[in-house]
Short mmCIF file of C-alpha atoms in Angstrom, two decimals:
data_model
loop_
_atom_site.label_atom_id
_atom_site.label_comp_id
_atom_site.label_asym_id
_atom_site.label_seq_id
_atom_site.Cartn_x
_atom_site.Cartn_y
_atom_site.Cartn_z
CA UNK A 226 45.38 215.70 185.68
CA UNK A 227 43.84 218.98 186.76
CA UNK A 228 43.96 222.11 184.42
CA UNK A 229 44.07 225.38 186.33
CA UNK A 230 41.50 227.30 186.36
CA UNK A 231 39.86 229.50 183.71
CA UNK A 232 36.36 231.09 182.65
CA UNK A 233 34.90 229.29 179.79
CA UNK A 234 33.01 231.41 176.75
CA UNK A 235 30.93 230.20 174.20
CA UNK A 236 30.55 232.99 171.28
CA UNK A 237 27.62 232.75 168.82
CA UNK A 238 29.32 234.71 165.98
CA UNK A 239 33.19 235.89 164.92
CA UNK A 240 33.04 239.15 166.22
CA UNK A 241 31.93 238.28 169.45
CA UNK A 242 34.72 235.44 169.98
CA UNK A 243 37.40 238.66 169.04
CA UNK A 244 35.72 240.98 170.71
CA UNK A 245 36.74 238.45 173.71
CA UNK A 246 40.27 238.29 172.46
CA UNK A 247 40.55 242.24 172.84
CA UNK A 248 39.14 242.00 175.85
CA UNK A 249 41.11 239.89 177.91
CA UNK A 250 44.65 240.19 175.41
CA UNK A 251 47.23 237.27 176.25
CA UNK A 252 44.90 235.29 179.25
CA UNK A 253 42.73 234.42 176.37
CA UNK A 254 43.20 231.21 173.96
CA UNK A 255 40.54 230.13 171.41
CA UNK A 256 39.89 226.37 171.47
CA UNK A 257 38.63 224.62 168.73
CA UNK A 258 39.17 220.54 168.51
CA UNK A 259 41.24 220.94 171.65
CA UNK A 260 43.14 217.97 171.32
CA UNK A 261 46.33 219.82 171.15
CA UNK A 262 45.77 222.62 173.83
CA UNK A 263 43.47 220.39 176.58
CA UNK A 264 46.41 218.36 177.23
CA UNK A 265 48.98 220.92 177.46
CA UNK A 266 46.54 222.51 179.92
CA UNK A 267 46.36 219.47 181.67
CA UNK A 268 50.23 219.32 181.62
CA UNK A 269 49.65 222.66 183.65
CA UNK A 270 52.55 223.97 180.34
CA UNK A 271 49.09 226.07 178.73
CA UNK A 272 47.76 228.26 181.40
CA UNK A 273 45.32 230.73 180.44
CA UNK A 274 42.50 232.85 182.31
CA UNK A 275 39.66 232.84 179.60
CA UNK A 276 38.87 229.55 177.35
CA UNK A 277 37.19 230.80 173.97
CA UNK A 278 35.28 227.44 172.57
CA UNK A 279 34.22 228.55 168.86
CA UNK A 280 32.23 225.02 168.61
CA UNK A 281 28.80 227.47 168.01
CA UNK A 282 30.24 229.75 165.70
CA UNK A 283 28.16 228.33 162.23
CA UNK A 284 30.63 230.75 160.15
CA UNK A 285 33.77 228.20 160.89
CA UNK A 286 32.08 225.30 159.49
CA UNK A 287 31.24 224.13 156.26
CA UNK A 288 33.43 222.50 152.75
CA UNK A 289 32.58 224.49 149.43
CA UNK A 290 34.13 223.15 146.10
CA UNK A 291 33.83 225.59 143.45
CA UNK A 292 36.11 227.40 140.42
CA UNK A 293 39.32 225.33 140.97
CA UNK A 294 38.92 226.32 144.88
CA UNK A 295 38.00 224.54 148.05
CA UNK A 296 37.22 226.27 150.89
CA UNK A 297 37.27 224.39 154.30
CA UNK A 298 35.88 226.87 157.85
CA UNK A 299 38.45 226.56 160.37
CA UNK A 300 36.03 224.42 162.42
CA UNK A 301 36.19 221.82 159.92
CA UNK A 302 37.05 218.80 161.65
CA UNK A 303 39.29 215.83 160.14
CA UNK A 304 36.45 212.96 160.19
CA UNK A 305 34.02 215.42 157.96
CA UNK A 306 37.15 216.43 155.46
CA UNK A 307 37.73 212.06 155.39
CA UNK A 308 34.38 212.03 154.77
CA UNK A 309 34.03 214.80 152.21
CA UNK A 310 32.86 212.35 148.36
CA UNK A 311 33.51 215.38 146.50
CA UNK A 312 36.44 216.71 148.59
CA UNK A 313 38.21 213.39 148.09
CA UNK A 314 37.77 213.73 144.51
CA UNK A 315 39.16 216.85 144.18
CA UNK A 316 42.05 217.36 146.47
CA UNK A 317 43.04 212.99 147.46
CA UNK A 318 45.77 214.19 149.36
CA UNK A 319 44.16 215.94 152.00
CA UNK A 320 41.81 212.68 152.60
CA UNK A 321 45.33 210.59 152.27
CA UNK A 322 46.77 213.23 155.11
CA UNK A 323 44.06 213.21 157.31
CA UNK A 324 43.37 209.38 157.60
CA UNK A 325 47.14 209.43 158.78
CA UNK A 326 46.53 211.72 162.02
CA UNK A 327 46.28 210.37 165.02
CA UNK A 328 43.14 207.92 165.89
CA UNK A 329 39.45 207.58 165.12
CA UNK A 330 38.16 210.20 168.25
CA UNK A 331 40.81 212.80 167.81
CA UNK A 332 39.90 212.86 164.00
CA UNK A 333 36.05 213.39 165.30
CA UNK A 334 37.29 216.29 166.99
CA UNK A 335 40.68 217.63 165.87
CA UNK A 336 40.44 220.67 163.59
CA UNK A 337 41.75 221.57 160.12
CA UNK A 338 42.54 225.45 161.33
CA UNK A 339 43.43 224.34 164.99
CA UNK A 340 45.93 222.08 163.21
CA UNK A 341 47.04 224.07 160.85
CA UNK A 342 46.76 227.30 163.49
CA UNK A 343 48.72 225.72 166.31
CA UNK A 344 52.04 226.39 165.27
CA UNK A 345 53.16 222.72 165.94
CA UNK A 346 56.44 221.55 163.71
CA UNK A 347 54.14 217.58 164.48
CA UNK A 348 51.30 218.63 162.93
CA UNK A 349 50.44 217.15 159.46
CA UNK A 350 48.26 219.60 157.88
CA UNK A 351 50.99 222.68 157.85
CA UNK A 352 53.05 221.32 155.47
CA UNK A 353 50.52 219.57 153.58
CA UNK A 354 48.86 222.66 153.05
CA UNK A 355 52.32 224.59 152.09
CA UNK A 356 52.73 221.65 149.44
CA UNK A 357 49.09 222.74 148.06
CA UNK A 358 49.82 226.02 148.24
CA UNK A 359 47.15 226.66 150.29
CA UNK A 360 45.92 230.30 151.51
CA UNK A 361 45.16 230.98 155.42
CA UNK A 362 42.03 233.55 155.86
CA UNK A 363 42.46 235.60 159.52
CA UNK A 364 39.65 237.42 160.92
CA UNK A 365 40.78 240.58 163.59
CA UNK A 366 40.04 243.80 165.14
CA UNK A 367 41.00 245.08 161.65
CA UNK A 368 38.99 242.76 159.38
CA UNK A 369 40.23 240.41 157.48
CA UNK A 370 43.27 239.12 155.60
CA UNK A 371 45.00 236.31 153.99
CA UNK A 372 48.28 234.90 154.29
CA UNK A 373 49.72 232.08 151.77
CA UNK A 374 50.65 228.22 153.95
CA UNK A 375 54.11 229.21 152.31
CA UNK A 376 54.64 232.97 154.88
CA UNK A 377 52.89 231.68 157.73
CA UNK A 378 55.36 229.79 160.13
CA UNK A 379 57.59 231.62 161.69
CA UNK A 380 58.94 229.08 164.49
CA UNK A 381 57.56 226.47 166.64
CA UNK A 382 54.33 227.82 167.69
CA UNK A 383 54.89 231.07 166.75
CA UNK A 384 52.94 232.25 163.56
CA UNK A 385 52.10 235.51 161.35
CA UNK A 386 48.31 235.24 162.91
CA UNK A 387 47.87 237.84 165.74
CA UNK A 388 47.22 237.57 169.33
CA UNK A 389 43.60 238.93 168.62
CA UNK A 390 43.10 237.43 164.80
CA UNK A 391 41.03 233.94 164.65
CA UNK A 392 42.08 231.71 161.75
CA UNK A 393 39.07 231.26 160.11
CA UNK A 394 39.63 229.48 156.26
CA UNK A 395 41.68 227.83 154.71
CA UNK A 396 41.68 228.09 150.70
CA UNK A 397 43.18 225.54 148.43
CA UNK A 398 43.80 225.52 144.63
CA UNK A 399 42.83 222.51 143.42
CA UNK A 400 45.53 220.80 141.56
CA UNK A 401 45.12 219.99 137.92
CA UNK A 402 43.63 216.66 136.82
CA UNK A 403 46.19 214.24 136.87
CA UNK A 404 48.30 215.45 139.12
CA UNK A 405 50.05 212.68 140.79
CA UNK A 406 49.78 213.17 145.11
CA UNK A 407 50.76 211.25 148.50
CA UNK A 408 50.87 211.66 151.76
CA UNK A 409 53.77 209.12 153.04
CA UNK A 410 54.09 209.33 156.95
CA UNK A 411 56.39 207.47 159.67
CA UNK A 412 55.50 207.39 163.27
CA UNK A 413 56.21 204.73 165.91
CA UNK A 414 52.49 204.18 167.13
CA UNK A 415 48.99 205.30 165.98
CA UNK A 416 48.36 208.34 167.45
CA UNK A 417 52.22 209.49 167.54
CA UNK A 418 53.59 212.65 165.45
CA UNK A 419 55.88 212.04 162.31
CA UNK A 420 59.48 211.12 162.67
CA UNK A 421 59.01 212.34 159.25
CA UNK A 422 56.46 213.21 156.83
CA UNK A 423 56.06 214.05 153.52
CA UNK A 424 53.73 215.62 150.46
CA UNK A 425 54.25 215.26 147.38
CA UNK A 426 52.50 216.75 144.54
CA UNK A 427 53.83 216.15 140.55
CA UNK A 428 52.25 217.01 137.50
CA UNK A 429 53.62 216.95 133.99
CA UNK A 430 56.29 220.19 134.31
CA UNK A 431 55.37 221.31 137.73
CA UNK A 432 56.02 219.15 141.40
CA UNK A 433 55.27 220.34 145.05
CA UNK A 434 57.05 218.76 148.07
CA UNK A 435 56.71 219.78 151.64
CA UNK A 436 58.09 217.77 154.74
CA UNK A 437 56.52 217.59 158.56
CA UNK A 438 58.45 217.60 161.30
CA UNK A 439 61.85 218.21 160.72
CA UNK A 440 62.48 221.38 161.64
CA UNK A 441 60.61 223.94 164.12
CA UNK A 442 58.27 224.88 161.19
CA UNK A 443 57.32 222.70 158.01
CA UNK A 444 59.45 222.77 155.26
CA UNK A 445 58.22 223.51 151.86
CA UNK A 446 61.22 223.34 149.34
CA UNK A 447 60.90 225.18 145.88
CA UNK A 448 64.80 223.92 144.71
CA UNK A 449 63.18 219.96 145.62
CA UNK A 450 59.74 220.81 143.95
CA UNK A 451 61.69 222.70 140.80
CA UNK A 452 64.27 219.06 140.67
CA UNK A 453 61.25 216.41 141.09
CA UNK A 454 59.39 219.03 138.15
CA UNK A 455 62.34 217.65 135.86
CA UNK A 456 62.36 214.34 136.66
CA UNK A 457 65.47 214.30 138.57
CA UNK A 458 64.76 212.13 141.97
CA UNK A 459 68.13 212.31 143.91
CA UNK A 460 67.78 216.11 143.29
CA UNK A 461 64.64 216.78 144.83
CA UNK A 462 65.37 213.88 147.58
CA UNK A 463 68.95 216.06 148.36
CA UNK A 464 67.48 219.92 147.66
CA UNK A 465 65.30 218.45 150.33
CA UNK A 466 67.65 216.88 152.47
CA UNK A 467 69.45 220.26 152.48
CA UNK A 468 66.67 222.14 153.81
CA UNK A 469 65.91 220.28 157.03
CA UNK A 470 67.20 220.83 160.11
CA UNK A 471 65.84 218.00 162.51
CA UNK A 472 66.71 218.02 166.04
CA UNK A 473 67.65 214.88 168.51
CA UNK A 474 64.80 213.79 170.70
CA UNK A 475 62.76 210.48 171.61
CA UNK A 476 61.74 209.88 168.18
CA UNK A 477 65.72 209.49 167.51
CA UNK A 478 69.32 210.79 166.44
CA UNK A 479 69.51 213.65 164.07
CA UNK A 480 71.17 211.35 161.14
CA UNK A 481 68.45 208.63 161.89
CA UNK A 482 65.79 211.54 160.96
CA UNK A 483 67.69 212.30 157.98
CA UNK A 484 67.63 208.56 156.82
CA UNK A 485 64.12 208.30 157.77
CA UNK A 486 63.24 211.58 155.55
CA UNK A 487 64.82 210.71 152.92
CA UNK A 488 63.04 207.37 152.75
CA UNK A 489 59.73 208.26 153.59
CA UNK A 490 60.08 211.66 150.56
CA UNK A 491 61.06 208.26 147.85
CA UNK A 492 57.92 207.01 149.27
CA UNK A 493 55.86 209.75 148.83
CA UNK A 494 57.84 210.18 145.18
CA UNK A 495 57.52 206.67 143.86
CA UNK A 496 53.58 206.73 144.95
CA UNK A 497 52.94 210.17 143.32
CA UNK A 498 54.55 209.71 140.18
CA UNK A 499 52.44 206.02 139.94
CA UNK A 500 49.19 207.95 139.99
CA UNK A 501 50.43 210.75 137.86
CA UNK A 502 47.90 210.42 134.93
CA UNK B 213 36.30 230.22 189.36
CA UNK B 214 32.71 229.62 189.89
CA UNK B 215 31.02 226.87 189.14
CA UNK B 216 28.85 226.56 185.81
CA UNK B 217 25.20 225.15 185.37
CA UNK B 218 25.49 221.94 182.59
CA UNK B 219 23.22 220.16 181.62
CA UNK B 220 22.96 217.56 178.66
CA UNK B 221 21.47 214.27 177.46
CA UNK B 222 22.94 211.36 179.01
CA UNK B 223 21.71 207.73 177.79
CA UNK B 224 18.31 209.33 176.86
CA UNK B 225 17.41 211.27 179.70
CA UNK B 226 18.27 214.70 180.82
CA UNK B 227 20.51 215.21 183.55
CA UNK B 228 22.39 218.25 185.11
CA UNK B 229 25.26 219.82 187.38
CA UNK B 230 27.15 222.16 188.48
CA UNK B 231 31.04 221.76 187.12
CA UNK B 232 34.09 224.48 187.16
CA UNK B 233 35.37 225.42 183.83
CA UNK B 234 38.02 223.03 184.23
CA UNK B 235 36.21 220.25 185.01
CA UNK B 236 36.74 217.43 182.42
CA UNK B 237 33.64 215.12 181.19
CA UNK B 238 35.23 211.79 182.50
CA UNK B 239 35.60 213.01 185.90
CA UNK B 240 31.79 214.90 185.76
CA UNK B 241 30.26 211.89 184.43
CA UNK B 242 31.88 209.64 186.99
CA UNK B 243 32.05 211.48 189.98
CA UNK B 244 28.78 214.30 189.71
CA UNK B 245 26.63 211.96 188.34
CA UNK B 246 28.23 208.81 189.53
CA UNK B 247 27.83 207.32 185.71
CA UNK B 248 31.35 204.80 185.94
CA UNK B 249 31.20 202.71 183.12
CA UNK B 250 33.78 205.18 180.85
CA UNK B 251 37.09 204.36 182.81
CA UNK B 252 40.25 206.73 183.21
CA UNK B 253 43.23 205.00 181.49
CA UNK B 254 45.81 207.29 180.20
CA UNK B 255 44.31 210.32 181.15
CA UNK B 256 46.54 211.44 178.03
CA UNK B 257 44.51 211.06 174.93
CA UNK B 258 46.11 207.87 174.08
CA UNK B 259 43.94 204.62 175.18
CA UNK B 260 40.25 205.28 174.95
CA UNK B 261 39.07 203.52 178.39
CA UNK B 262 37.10 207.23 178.38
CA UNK B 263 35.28 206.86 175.04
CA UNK B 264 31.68 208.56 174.96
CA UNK B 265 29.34 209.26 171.93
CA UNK B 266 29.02 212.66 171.94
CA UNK B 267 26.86 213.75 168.90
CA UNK B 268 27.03 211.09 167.15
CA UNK B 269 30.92 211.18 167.58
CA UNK B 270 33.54 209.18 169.81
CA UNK B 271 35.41 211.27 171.82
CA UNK B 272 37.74 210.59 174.68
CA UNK B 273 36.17 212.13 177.64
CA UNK B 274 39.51 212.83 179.13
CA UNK B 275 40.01 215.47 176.43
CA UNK B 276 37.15 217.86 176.38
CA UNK B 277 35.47 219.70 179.50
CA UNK B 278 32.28 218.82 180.67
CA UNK B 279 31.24 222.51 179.74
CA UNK B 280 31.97 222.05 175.96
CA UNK B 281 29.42 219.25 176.56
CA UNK B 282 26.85 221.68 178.07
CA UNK B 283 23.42 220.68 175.41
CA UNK B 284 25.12 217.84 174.19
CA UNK B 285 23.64 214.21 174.07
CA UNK B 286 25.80 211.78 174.87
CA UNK B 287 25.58 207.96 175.12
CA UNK B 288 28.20 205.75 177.23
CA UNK B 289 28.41 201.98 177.20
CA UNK B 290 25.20 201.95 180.16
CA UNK B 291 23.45 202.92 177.30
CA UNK B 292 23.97 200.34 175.26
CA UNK B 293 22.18 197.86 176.94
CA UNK B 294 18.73 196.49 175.78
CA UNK B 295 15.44 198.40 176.72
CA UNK B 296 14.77 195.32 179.18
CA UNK B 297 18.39 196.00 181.05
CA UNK B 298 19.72 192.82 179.00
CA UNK B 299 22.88 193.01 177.04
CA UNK B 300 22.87 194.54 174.17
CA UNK B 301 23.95 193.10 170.98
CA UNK B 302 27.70 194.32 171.09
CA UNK B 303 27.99 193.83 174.67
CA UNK B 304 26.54 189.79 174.12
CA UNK B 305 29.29 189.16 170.95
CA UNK B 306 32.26 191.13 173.64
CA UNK B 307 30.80 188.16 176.69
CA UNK B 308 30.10 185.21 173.82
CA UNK B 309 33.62 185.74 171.77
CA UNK B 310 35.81 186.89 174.60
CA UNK B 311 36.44 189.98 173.24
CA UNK B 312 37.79 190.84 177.31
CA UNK B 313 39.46 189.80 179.92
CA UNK B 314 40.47 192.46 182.35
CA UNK B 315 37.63 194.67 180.80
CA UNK B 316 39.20 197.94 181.88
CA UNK B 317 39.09 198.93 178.10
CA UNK B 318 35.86 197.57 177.78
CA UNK B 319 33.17 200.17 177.94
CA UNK B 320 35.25 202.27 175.98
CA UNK B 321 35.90 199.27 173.20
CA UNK B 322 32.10 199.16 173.06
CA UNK B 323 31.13 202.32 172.96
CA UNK B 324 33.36 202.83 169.73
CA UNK B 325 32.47 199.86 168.04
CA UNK B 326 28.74 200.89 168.60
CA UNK B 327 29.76 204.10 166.51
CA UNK B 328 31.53 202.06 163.97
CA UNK B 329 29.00 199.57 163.18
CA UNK B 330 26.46 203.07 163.16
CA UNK B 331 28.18 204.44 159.95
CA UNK B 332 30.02 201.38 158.59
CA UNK B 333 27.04 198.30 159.72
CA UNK B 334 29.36 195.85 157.11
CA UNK B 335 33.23 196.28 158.01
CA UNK B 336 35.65 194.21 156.95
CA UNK B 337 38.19 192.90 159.53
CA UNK B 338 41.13 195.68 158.43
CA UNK B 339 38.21 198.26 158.84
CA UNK B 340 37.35 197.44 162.16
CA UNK B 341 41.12 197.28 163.37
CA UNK B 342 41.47 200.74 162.11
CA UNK B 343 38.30 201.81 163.22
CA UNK B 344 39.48 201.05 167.06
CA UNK B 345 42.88 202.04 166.55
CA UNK B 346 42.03 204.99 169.82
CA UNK B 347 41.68 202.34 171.72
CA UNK B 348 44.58 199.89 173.44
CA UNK B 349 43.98 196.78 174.82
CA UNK B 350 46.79 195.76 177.06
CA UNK B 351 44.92 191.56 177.65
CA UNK B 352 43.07 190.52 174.54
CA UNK B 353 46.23 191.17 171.59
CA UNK B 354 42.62 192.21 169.63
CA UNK B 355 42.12 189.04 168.03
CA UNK B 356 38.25 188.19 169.95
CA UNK B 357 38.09 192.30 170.22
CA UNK B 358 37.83 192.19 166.49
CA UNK B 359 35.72 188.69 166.04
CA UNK B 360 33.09 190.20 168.66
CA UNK B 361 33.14 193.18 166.53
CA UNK B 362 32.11 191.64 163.21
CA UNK B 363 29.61 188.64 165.15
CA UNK B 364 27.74 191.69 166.11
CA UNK B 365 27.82 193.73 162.55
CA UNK B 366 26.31 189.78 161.56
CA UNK B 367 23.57 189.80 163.97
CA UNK B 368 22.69 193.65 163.43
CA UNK B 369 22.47 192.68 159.84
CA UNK B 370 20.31 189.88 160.18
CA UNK B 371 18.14 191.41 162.67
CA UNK B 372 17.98 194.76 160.52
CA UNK B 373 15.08 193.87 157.93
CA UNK B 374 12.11 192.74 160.28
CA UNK B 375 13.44 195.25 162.64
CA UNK B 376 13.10 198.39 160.33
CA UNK B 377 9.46 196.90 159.38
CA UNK B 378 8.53 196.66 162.38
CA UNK B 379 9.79 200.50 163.29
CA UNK B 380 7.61 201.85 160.10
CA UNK B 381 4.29 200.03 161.44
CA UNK B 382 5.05 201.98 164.85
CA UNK B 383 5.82 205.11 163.05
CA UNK B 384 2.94 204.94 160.98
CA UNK B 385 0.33 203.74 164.39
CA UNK B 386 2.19 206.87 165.65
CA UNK B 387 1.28 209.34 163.25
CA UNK B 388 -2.42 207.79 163.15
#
C-alpha cells in the first residue's frame, strides 16, 4: 500500500511547524505518532500535499507534576506516560487507559495529543480525558489558547482546534487522594477500538464518567457523574445509557452496544468504587 | 515529488539513500538497501512481521516513512546475531525451543523480544505474552514463542555477571 505523494517537513520549533500550516492551508496535516493518519494515507482516504512531522520539536515533549496539575507535551507518547513512576501515582487512570490501547509498538509511537487531537469517536484518551476534566492547550497564528476535554468534540473528526492551531498540552487536575478510578474497555482483539469503553472517576460526594465510542464524539455525562456522586448505580448506568447514541457496524447491532455499555460502565463502577479510599 | 537524501544507523553501521516522501521504512530497508529479514505481513499495523528497533523502540516499519527515520539508528533481527555471525542468544532459544515453524513472523518476534528482555531482562510468562501482543503468529499458538522467550531472559541472566565484569576491565583498558 502506496500513499500518494507529499513533501515531508521536519520543523525545529512551534512556530516554524505553523508557520507551515499558514503556508500551505488545507494540503498540510501535522503528524505526530502517525499510527492513525499513515494508514489512512495508505488507504489513499488521507491525501495531503505537505506532511508536517513535529518528532524534533523539544517543546511537545516532556511530563511535569506539580500544584495538583500534570502537564503532558502533545508529543508525549503512550509507552513514556505507562512508564511515568510519578505519573502513575498521581493520575492511575491514565496508566490503566493507556496499557489498554492497542499493542506494544503503537504505544512506542502513538501520541497523547495525536490521540486526543484526531477527532476519532475509537480513540481512548478523548473521553478519558473529558472524565478528568482535562484542559487542551492550542498553539496558532494568534497565540495561544485553551479549551476544556468537555467543549472540544464537535463530531467525528471534526474539533474546536483550527486548521492552522497545533495541539500542543494537555493539562489535567489531579484528582483528590482517594479517589476511586478505572478504565474498563471491550474490544474483540488486541489492537482493535472499543465496542465500548468507559472512565470512571468517584470520590466521596463527587463521580466522573465518560464513555468511548458510542457516539461520533465521546460522551461525558454530568446527570450519570451527578447519580454515581449519590450512590445511586442504575442511575448513573441509565443517565448514561440515555446519552449514547451508538451506531450499527462490524463491531455489532446498536442494542448489542447498548448491552455491552452498560456492562462494561458496572465494570468500570464496581472497580472504582473498590479502590475508593 | 523528489526524492530525499536519508541516511541512518542500520545494525551499527551507517548507511544511506535516496527515498520519496512516501516511501515507507519496510519497503526502503528491503528493497534500497536489500536488508529482508523484517517481512511485510499485514501491511496494516496489525501483525508485526515489520518490527524494527528504532531508538530504542519497536515500531512496525509498515507504519512510519523511511524519512521520519532520517538520523535514526535502527537495529533489525540481522543485527541480532553474535559478533562472530553465530546466533545470537534469542535467535538460539527461537531454533532450540521451537519457538517457529513457518518463521514468517520470526524476525519480527525477535526483534521485539530483544526489546523486551532490554527493559524487562526478568518477565514473567503473562509479561512476555503481553509484551508481544503486536505480534501474531498464525503456526506456533505461542506456547514455544513464549518458552524461547523466557530460556533466553535465563541465559542473559546467567551470562550477565561475568559479562558486565568483563565490559568494565575493557572500559577501564580503554580509558588507560
Amino acid at each position: 500500500m502506496i500513499p500518494a505523494g507529499f513533501e515531508y517537513h521536519r520543523p525545529a520549533d512551534l512556530a516554524s511547524a505553523v508557520g507551515l500550516l499558514q503556508e500551505h492551508g488545507e494540503e498540510a496535516r501535522v503528524v505526530a505518532g502517525g499510527h492513525s493518519l499513515i494508514p489512512m494515507m495508505k488507504l489513499r482516504m488521507a491525501e495531503l500535499g505537505h506532511l508536517v512531522d513535529l518528532q524534533a520539536i523539544g517543546e511537545l515533549k516532556g511530563i511535569e507534576i506539580a500544584d495538583g496539575t500534570a502537564i503532558l507535551g502533545a508529543m508525549t507518547t503512550q509507552h513514556e506516560l505507562i512508564e511515568h513512576a510519578d505519573l502513575a501515582t498521581a493520575i492511575p487512570l491514565l496508566r490503566e487507559a493507556a496499557l489498554q490501547i492497542a499493542d506494544p509498538q503503537v504505544r512506542y509511537l502513538g501520541t497523547v495529543g495525536g490521540n486526543v487531537a484526531n477527532g476519532d469517536p475509537g480513540n481512548d484518551m478523548p473521553g478519558l480525558m473529558q472524565c478528568l476534566g482535562a484542559r487542551f492547550e492550542l498553539y496558532g497564528p494568534a497565540g495561544t489558547r485553551q479549551v476544556a476535554a468537555r467543549d472540544f468534540y464537535e463530531s467525528a473528526y471534526f474539533t474546536a482546534r483550527a486548521d492552522d492551531e497545533i495541539l500542543t498540552k494537555v493539562t489535567i487536575p489531579v484528582p483528590a487522594a482517594g479517589t476511586g478510578y478505572a478504565y474498563a474497555k471491550q474490544k474483540r482483539k488486541i489492537g482493535d477500538y472499543a465496542t465500548a469503553a468507559a472512565a470512571v472517576l468517584v470520590g466521596t460526594a463527587s463521580a466522573s464518567v465518560a464513555m468511548t465510542n458510542l457516539s461520533d464524539t465521546p460522551v461525558w455525562s454530568e446527570e450519570a457523574g451527578m447519580a454515581l456522586a449519590n450512590g445511586d448505580i442504575e442511575g448513573c448506568v441509565a443517565a448514561m445509557l440515555a446519552a449514547i447514541d451508538p451506531q450499527e457496524d462490524m463491531r455489532g447491532p446498536i442494542a448489542f452496544k447498548k448491552h455491552v455499555a452498560a456492562v462494561i460502565l458496572r465494570r468500570a463502577i464496581d472497580s472504582a468504587l473498590s479502590r475508593r479510599a | 515529488m523528489s526524492k530525499m537524501h536519508i541516511k541512518f544507523h542500520l545494525n551499527g553501521q551507517e548507511v544511506e539513500g535516496l527515498a520519496e516522501p512516501r516511501m515507507l521504512l519496510i519497503h526502503f530497508l528491503r528493497e534500497n538497501l536489500k536488508v529482508t529479514g523484517p517481512h511485510i505481513g499485514c501491511e496494516t499495523s496489525h501483525c508485526g512481521a515489520c518490527t524494527v528497533d528504532l531508538n530504542g523502540k519497536s515500531v512496525k516499519s509498515c507504519t512510519l516513512f523511511a524519512c521520519q527515520a532520517d538520523g535514526a539508528a535502527i537495529t533489525t533481527v540481522e543485527g541480532l546475531t553474535n559478533p562472530d555471525g553465530t546466533l545470537g542468544v534469542l535467535q538460539e532459544m527461537f531454533r532450540e525451543h521451537h519457538g517457529l515453524q513457518c518463521g514468517f513472523c520470526t524476525p519480527g518476534m525477535i526483534t521485539r523480544a530483544h526489546r523486551l528482555l532490554q527493559e524487562n531482562p526478568t518477565p514473567t510468562e503473562e509479561e512476555v505474552r503481553f509484551g508481544i501482543s503486536g505480534n501474531l503468529c498464525r503456526c506456533t499458538g505461542y506456547q514455544n514463542i513464549v518458552k524461547a522467550i523466557l530460556a533466553a531472559a535465563e541465559q542473559l541472566n546467567a551470562h550477565k555477571a561475568p559479562s558486565s565484569s568483563e565490559a568494565v576491565g575493557q572500559n577501564v583498558e580503554a580509558a588507560e
